Every structure is written in structure tokens, then in C-alpha cells.
Amino acid sequence: MIEKVNRLKTHVWIVDNIVDKRQVYPQIREAVEWLRVGEVIAFPTETVYGLGADAANTTAVEKIFAAKGRPSDNPLIVHVASMAQAEAVAASIPPMAKMLMERFWPGPLTLVLPKRSGAVSERVTAGLPTVAVRMPDHPLALALIEASGLALAAPSANRSGRPSPTTAAHVLADLDGRIAGVIDGGPTGVGVESTVLDCSGDVPTILRPGGVTKEALIEVIGRVEEAAAVSDEAAPKAPGMKYTHYAPKAPLWIVAGPPAFLQRLVDESRAEGKTVGVLTTEENRNEYAADVVLPCGTRRALETVASRLYDTLRRFDETNVDLIYSEAFPEEGIGAAIMNRLRKAAGGRIIHESAK
């Protein structure tokens, strides 16, 4: 029997070069012990670090909300390691969902399905008749789920509203002393969360863009719609649809216009005595004269921007900037997910050149 969690200490298990999800490593075994007594553990996935708890244990799930400071009307994604686990939490899996599972699982695609009564805590589904399920494409995540025998409810392992964590250091910066432990498997790859696709209705609908693009989904199942914005009064069917998310400490503005226009905004703000940061790309990093200029990947490969986005937003927190201007990105492919996260981080603040 393990000792009661010391809320002043978060255990860190460093695991390198894990390639076999079937092998139960000592670090995984210890983390599983915490999960089985109803504690929460952060672990890496291919997208971001997740904060996992037994999806069937309401007391454990409530510790996720407490650690994150997360609104309780936000549903959580259930992470599984097998089709059998998915079938255990979903009442049914439509044919189109099975096609997507065959194509994209394990991977950054979450499917919203009719939930199986009593399979997961009502806190996981926020009282909705659906459950969001995905199979992560990371050997550590799969090893943890398989060794525990549990389906894990796991939102991103950060304080609510903050940029999602792509390293264990990010997790500890937000949650040290608030959770039982974190499995450090190094930086994640995709960098933005999974795409959430609602398969519970007649037409599959993207609730949140992410690691699997709309174009890729259409190739498999044809017609795909995109959900409208969720009002403050409505209950979201998936995480990331409501509230301000992913925000750095300084106010962020997205700038839709060429570098010269963004530089003009920088000059105006600095003339007012403000310290200004610019989020840009490798191609444009020398275009700006600002107090802090941080490149975030390259426009030639937007997946590099997605991979580095949250880390770059967190790096601005290490500076003394009063505000941040970010370049805008094309909204095709992974660019749709990048812009979705930037809009949430900016609270919807976008400056268009035509409006100035």
C-alpha cells in the first residue's frame, strides 16, 4: 500500500526510450499504483501531456477539476488502449467511426460517441449523453493505460486557461504539489490537442480542430461539418469549445496583415511606453524591431508551428512584455488548429489591416 499523497510534492518518473507498450516498466508500475487508489497522474501523449484519472471513479475525476481549476461543465476525453476499452465506454460505435478508428487510431483523433450507461463518471461527460474517446499514439500513454487496466479521463495537464503542456517541466510549472505525479517522457510531438469529431449525430461535426485535419477526415468519410461557436450559456460537447484557453500572462493580439503592418502596431505600442513581444516564424524573425521576438516554427511546415506553439507562449511568460502581437496563419490543414488555439489564447482579439 502506498502512502497518502503529499500535496507539497509531486513525484517525477523519468522514462527514456520506451518503445514497447506491453512492457511494464518500474516507473509505470508505481504510477499505476497511484491511479488505482484514486489519484491523478500526468503523462505524455503525442499531442500534449494529459492529466489522467480513473474515468469510472468520480472522486478521482473530481481531483482533475480541482488540480486544474477547470469549469465543471467541460467534459473530459477518455483515453483507451484498445478497441475493447472503447466499446466498454461507448454504447455504440457507428460504421463511420469504426472507419476513422481503423485509419487514425492510435492518433490525435477524439470521437464523440453515445455513452454506455454507468461506464464512466457523470463528471467525465458533464451529464451529457455522449462520451469523448481517443487512443493516444504514444508508447508511454498506452503502457500506462494497459498496465492500469483503466480507461483514463485525461484533459491537458495544465492550470485551466494556461497554454497546454508539451514537456514535464510545463506540467510542474502549473501543477507541482497539486497532483500525485508526472511521467516525464520528454517533449511531445504534435503539440496541439487532438481533433474532436462528433459522431453521435447524422453528420460528423468537428467540435475542435487538432492533429488530424479536416481534409484528412474528408478523405475517409466524405462530408464533415464544423461546429458553430458555443455561447457562454450552452453546455460544450467537447473541451476547448468555451472559455479562454491557452493564454499567456500578457494580453495577446493576432495580427492579420503583413509584417510591415504588425511592425507599425509594435511601434505605436512602444511609443506608449509598453514592452512588446512578437510571435513570428523563422522566415520573418528579422522583420521585427520589438523588445522580444520569438520564432515559432516555419511557415513552410506549419506542423512545426503547431509543435512549438504552447512552448513559445510559455516562453513569453519568462519575459517582462506588456503585450504580445502574433502573426496569423493560413487556416488550411493543421493551420486551422493553430488559429483555433491562437484565437482562444487571444480571447478572440484580432486586428485586421483593413480595419486600421
XYZ file of C-alpha atoms in Angstrom:
356
model
C 0.000 0.000 0.000
C 1.391 3.404 -0.933
C 1.342 6.362 1.377
C -1.222 9.159 1.153
C -0.393 11.839 -1.412
C 1.739 14.663 -0.076
C 0.273 17.711 -1.784
C 3.575 19.556 -1.325
C 5.409 17.050 -3.508
C 4.704 15.779 -6.998
C 6.569 12.595 -7.901
C 8.523 12.672 -11.172
C 9.282 9.467 -13.065
C 11.720 9.866 -15.958
C 11.287 7.239 -18.652
C 13.560 7.235 -21.710
C 13.407 5.263 -24.948
C 10.126 3.461 -24.303
C 9.187 1.562 -27.436
C 7.234 -1.434 -26.112
C 3.871 -0.571 -24.581
C 3.482 -4.176 -23.414
C 6.452 -3.976 -21.049
C 5.572 -2.801 -17.537
C 8.470 -0.567 -16.507
C 9.043 0.142 -12.787
C 8.113 3.798 -13.239
C 4.852 2.800 -14.921
C 4.089 0.282 -12.186
C 4.460 2.940 -9.492
C 2.295 5.423 -11.393
C -0.379 2.735 -11.796
C -0.476 2.262 -8.017
C -1.383 5.911 -7.602
C -4.093 5.687 -10.251
C -5.636 2.645 -8.613
C -6.041 4.466 -5.286
C -7.830 7.349 -6.974
C -5.019 9.833 -7.558
C -4.161 11.784 -10.706
C -1.038 11.305 -12.821
C 0.270 13.442 -15.687
C 1.660 11.552 -18.668
C 2.828 12.334 -22.207
C 0.784 11.709 -25.309
C 1.707 12.502 -28.898
C -0.208 15.796 -28.625
C 0.313 17.307 -25.144
C 0.727 15.990 -21.608
C -2.534 14.700 -20.166
C -3.734 14.636 -16.555
C -5.173 11.170 -16.039
C -7.512 9.583 -13.525
C -9.746 6.507 -13.462
C -12.682 7.556 -15.645
C -15.101 5.426 -13.603
C -14.065 6.921 -10.240
C -15.933 10.152 -9.540
C -13.725 11.076 -6.579
C -10.608 10.678 -8.722
C -12.122 12.658 -11.599
C -13.019 15.481 -9.244
C -9.316 15.742 -8.369
C -8.648 16.594 -12.033
C -11.048 19.524 -11.842
C -9.572 20.640 -8.520
C -5.976 20.484 -9.765
C -6.731 22.336 -12.980
C -9.277 24.803 -11.617
C -11.383 23.647 -14.572
C -15.077 24.582 -15.060
C -17.213 21.535 -14.297
C -19.369 21.881 -17.427
C -16.374 20.982 -19.605
C -16.409 17.256 -20.495
C -13.205 15.225 -20.380
C -11.716 12.928 -23.025
C -11.455 9.258 -22.099
C -8.177 7.668 -23.205
C -8.133 3.965 -24.078
C -5.520 1.469 -25.240
C -7.747 -0.994 -27.097
C -10.963 -1.310 -29.067
C -12.361 -3.381 -26.214
C -11.940 -0.411 -23.856
C -13.597 1.918 -26.367
C -16.534 -0.467 -26.710
C -16.798 -0.647 -22.918
C -17.417 3.099 -22.546
C -19.455 3.723 -25.733
C -22.970 2.373 -26.125
C -22.448 2.015 -29.866
C -19.810 2.783 -32.493
C -21.231 3.867 -35.863
C -19.641 2.434 -39.030
C -18.073 5.778 -39.952
C -16.458 5.956 -36.507
C -15.012 2.483 -36.987
C -13.557 3.582 -40.331
C -11.882 6.536 -38.636
C -10.547 4.368 -35.825
C -9.008 2.000 -38.367
C -7.369 4.915 -40.175
C -6.308 7.250 -37.366
C -6.064 5.219 -34.142
C -3.822 5.306 -32.305
C -3.513 9.007 -33.067
C -4.692 12.567 -32.383
C -8.392 11.998 -33.119
C -11.116 12.033 -30.449
C -14.530 10.651 -31.354
C -17.714 11.714 -29.548
C -19.996 8.693 -29.271
C -23.171 7.701 -27.411
C -22.069 6.787 -23.897
C -22.653 3.458 -22.212
C -24.699 3.969 -19.053
C -22.624 3.674 -15.885
C -19.336 3.066 -17.700
C -17.741 6.378 -16.719
C -18.409 9.006 -14.084
C -21.043 11.627 -14.867
C -18.326 14.198 -14.134
C -16.403 12.926 -17.171
C -19.297 13.543 -19.556
C -20.606 16.661 -17.763
C -24.004 14.969 -17.698
C -24.187 14.693 -21.488
C -25.481 11.548 -23.259
C -22.180 11.267 -25.132
C -18.599 10.350 -24.271
C -15.409 11.561 -25.992
C -12.902 8.744 -26.614
C -9.441 8.513 -28.120
C -6.476 6.141 -28.328
C -3.227 8.113 -27.926
C -0.252 7.356 -30.167
C 2.454 7.349 -27.508
C 4.093 4.224 -26.068
C 4.133 5.629 -22.528
C 0.459 6.574 -22.588
C -0.510 3.167 -23.970
C 1.742 1.383 -21.466
C 0.160 3.280 -18.566
C -3.403 2.579 -19.699
C -2.720 -1.083 -20.396
C -0.884 -1.685 -17.121
C -3.605 0.023 -15.091
C -6.475 -1.724 -16.844
C -8.332 1.585 -16.586
C -9.823 3.923 -19.130
C -8.293 7.273 -18.170
C -10.128 10.576 -18.220
C -7.390 12.998 -19.184
C -7.565 16.676 -20.131
C -4.349 18.617 -20.721
C -2.130 18.729 -17.619
C -2.121 22.481 -17.022
C -3.996 25.029 -14.955
C -7.225 25.919 -16.726
C -6.740 28.715 -19.243
C -2.964 28.355 -19.445
C -1.053 27.119 -22.507
C -1.166 23.341 -22.669
C 1.994 21.487 -21.560
C 4.302 19.868 -24.087
C 7.016 18.967 -21.550
C 7.019 17.643 -17.990
C 8.565 20.957 -16.922
C 5.442 22.749 -18.170
C 3.303 20.379 -16.090
C 5.321 21.046 -12.952
C 5.239 24.807 -13.537
C 1.440 24.674 -13.269
C 0.655 21.661 -11.078
C 3.609 20.879 -8.805
C 2.157 19.950 -5.420
C -1.351 19.666 -6.848
C -1.088 16.157 -8.367
C 0.426 12.836 -7.333
C 2.998 12.574 -10.093
C 4.152 13.128 -13.652
C 5.761 10.669 -16.047
C 8.493 12.558 -17.898
C 8.777 11.115 -21.382
C 10.357 14.170 -22.996
C 8.724 16.710 -25.329
C 5.539 15.755 -27.147
C 5.376 15.719 -30.936
C 2.168 17.131 -32.426
C 1.995 19.980 -29.921
C -1.718 20.815 -30.223
C -4.522 18.691 -28.852
C -6.472 16.069 -30.759
C -9.185 16.833 -33.253
C -12.597 16.226 -31.669
C -15.193 14.838 -34.072
C -18.811 14.367 -33.026
C -20.033 11.060 -34.447
C -23.230 10.924 -32.401
C -25.429 12.683 -34.962
C -26.342 12.315 -38.625
C -23.385 14.334 -39.960
C -19.902 14.088 -38.381
C -19.004 17.501 -36.975
C -15.647 18.890 -35.914
C -16.022 20.330 -32.428
C -12.339 21.209 -32.100
C -9.688 21.174 -34.866
C -6.461 19.432 -33.981
C -3.832 16.933 -35.038
C -5.987 15.235 -37.690
C -7.023 17.766 -40.324
C -10.477 18.262 -41.783
C -9.058 17.398 -45.197
C -7.801 14.045 -43.897
C -11.191 13.237 -42.369
C -12.990 14.046 -45.609
C -10.732 11.646 -47.494
C -12.017 8.812 -45.297
C -15.695 9.588 -44.682
C -16.623 12.342 -47.134
C -18.811 15.087 -45.709
C -17.624 16.735 -42.482
C -19.102 19.859 -40.907
C -17.657 22.315 -38.401
C -19.464 23.268 -35.210
C -20.636 26.802 -34.579
C -19.226 28.760 -31.656
C -20.610 27.846 -28.236
C -22.301 30.593 -26.220
C -21.452 31.182 -22.572
C -24.812 29.691 -21.577
C -24.572 26.486 -23.639
C -23.011 23.232 -22.457
C -19.989 22.297 -24.612
C -19.853 18.761 -26.043
C -16.054 18.760 -26.094
C -13.164 20.508 -24.334
C -11.772 23.698 -25.819
C -15.104 24.965 -27.203
C -15.748 27.536 -24.498
C -13.843 29.991 -22.318
C -10.412 31.479 -22.901
C -7.754 28.789 -23.213
C -4.024 28.536 -23.824
C -3.403 32.154 -22.782
C -0.008 33.593 -21.808
C 0.113 36.081 -18.953
C 0.401 39.135 -21.218
C -2.553 40.079 -23.460
C -2.222 38.539 -26.917
C -3.403 40.048 -30.177
C -3.488 38.254 -33.524
C -2.499 40.473 -36.434
C -3.975 39.697 -39.848
C -1.658 41.583 -42.176
C 1.909 41.736 -43.498
C 4.967 42.173 -41.255
C 5.112 45.900 -42.023
C 1.614 46.337 -40.568
C 2.460 44.329 -37.466
C 5.653 46.396 -37.011
C 3.572 49.548 -37.145
C 1.475 48.254 -34.261
C 4.648 47.420 -32.354
C 5.985 50.947 -32.897
C 2.719 52.513 -31.733
C 2.641 50.405 -28.569
C 6.281 51.068 -27.743
C 5.702 54.792 -28.218
C 3.110 54.464 -25.446
C 5.820 53.064 -23.177
C 4.792 49.410 -23.470
C 7.164 46.464 -23.706
C 6.136 44.436 -26.733
C 6.636 40.825 -27.802
C 6.145 39.365 -31.286
C 5.291 35.744 -32.093
C 6.572 35.082 -35.581
C 8.207 32.390 -37.729
C 11.763 31.686 -38.828
C 11.074 33.352 -42.176
C 10.061 36.668 -40.574
C 12.103 36.782 -37.373
C 14.366 39.540 -38.736
C 11.426 41.669 -39.917
C 10.623 42.994 -36.459
C 12.149 45.502 -34.086
C 10.454 44.671 -30.781
C 11.506 44.058 -27.195
C 11.098 40.280 -27.537
C 10.843 38.387 -30.847
C 10.224 34.640 -30.616
C 10.058 32.476 -33.741
C 7.640 29.563 -33.598
C 8.446 27.096 -36.362
C 8.370 27.788 -40.076
C 5.611 28.687 -42.486
C 6.973 26.140 -44.935
C 5.953 23.402 -42.482
C 3.086 24.527 -40.263
C 3.319 21.339 -38.222
C 6.468 22.883 -36.704
C 4.418 25.891 -35.612
C 1.841 23.576 -34.013
C 4.566 21.625 -32.251
C 6.175 24.728 -30.728
C 3.144 26.966 -30.174
C 2.469 26.306 -26.493
C 6.145 26.321 -25.578
C 6.541 29.688 -27.299
C 3.540 31.152 -25.463
C 5.034 29.946 -22.175
C 8.419 31.448 -23.074
C 6.759 34.865 -23.286
C 5.786 34.400 -19.629
C 9.505 34.350 -18.802
C 9.864 37.873 -20.220
C 8.503 41.189 -18.992
C 6.385 42.034 -22.046
C 3.201 44.047 -21.547
C 1.525 42.640 -24.660
C 2.153 40.220 -27.491
C 1.385 40.525 -31.190
C 1.171 37.268 -33.113
C 1.229 36.707 -36.823
C -1.831 34.977 -38.277
C -1.576 31.690 -40.181
C -3.385 30.071 -43.128
C -6.394 28.094 -41.923
C -5.940 25.042 -44.106
C -4.695 21.731 -42.749
C -3.013 21.987 -39.347
C -3.251 25.779 -39.685
C -6.912 25.523 -38.640
C -5.847 24.073 -35.283
C -3.104 26.692 -34.860
C -5.502 29.565 -35.450
C -8.143 27.980 -33.203
C -5.644 27.894 -30.334
C -4.383 31.414 -31.011
C -7.943 32.796 -31.043
C -8.633 31.134 -27.716
C -5.341 32.423 -26.304
C -6.166 35.927 -27.527
C -9.741 35.840 -26.281
C -10.833 36.483 -29.872
C -8.768 39.670 -30.279
C -7.745 40.024 -33.957
C -6.503 43.185 -35.649
C -7.105 43.314 -39.404
C -5.049 45.619 -41.591
C -8.187 46.787 -43.364
C -9.652 47.989 -40.056
C -6.743 50.340 -39.292
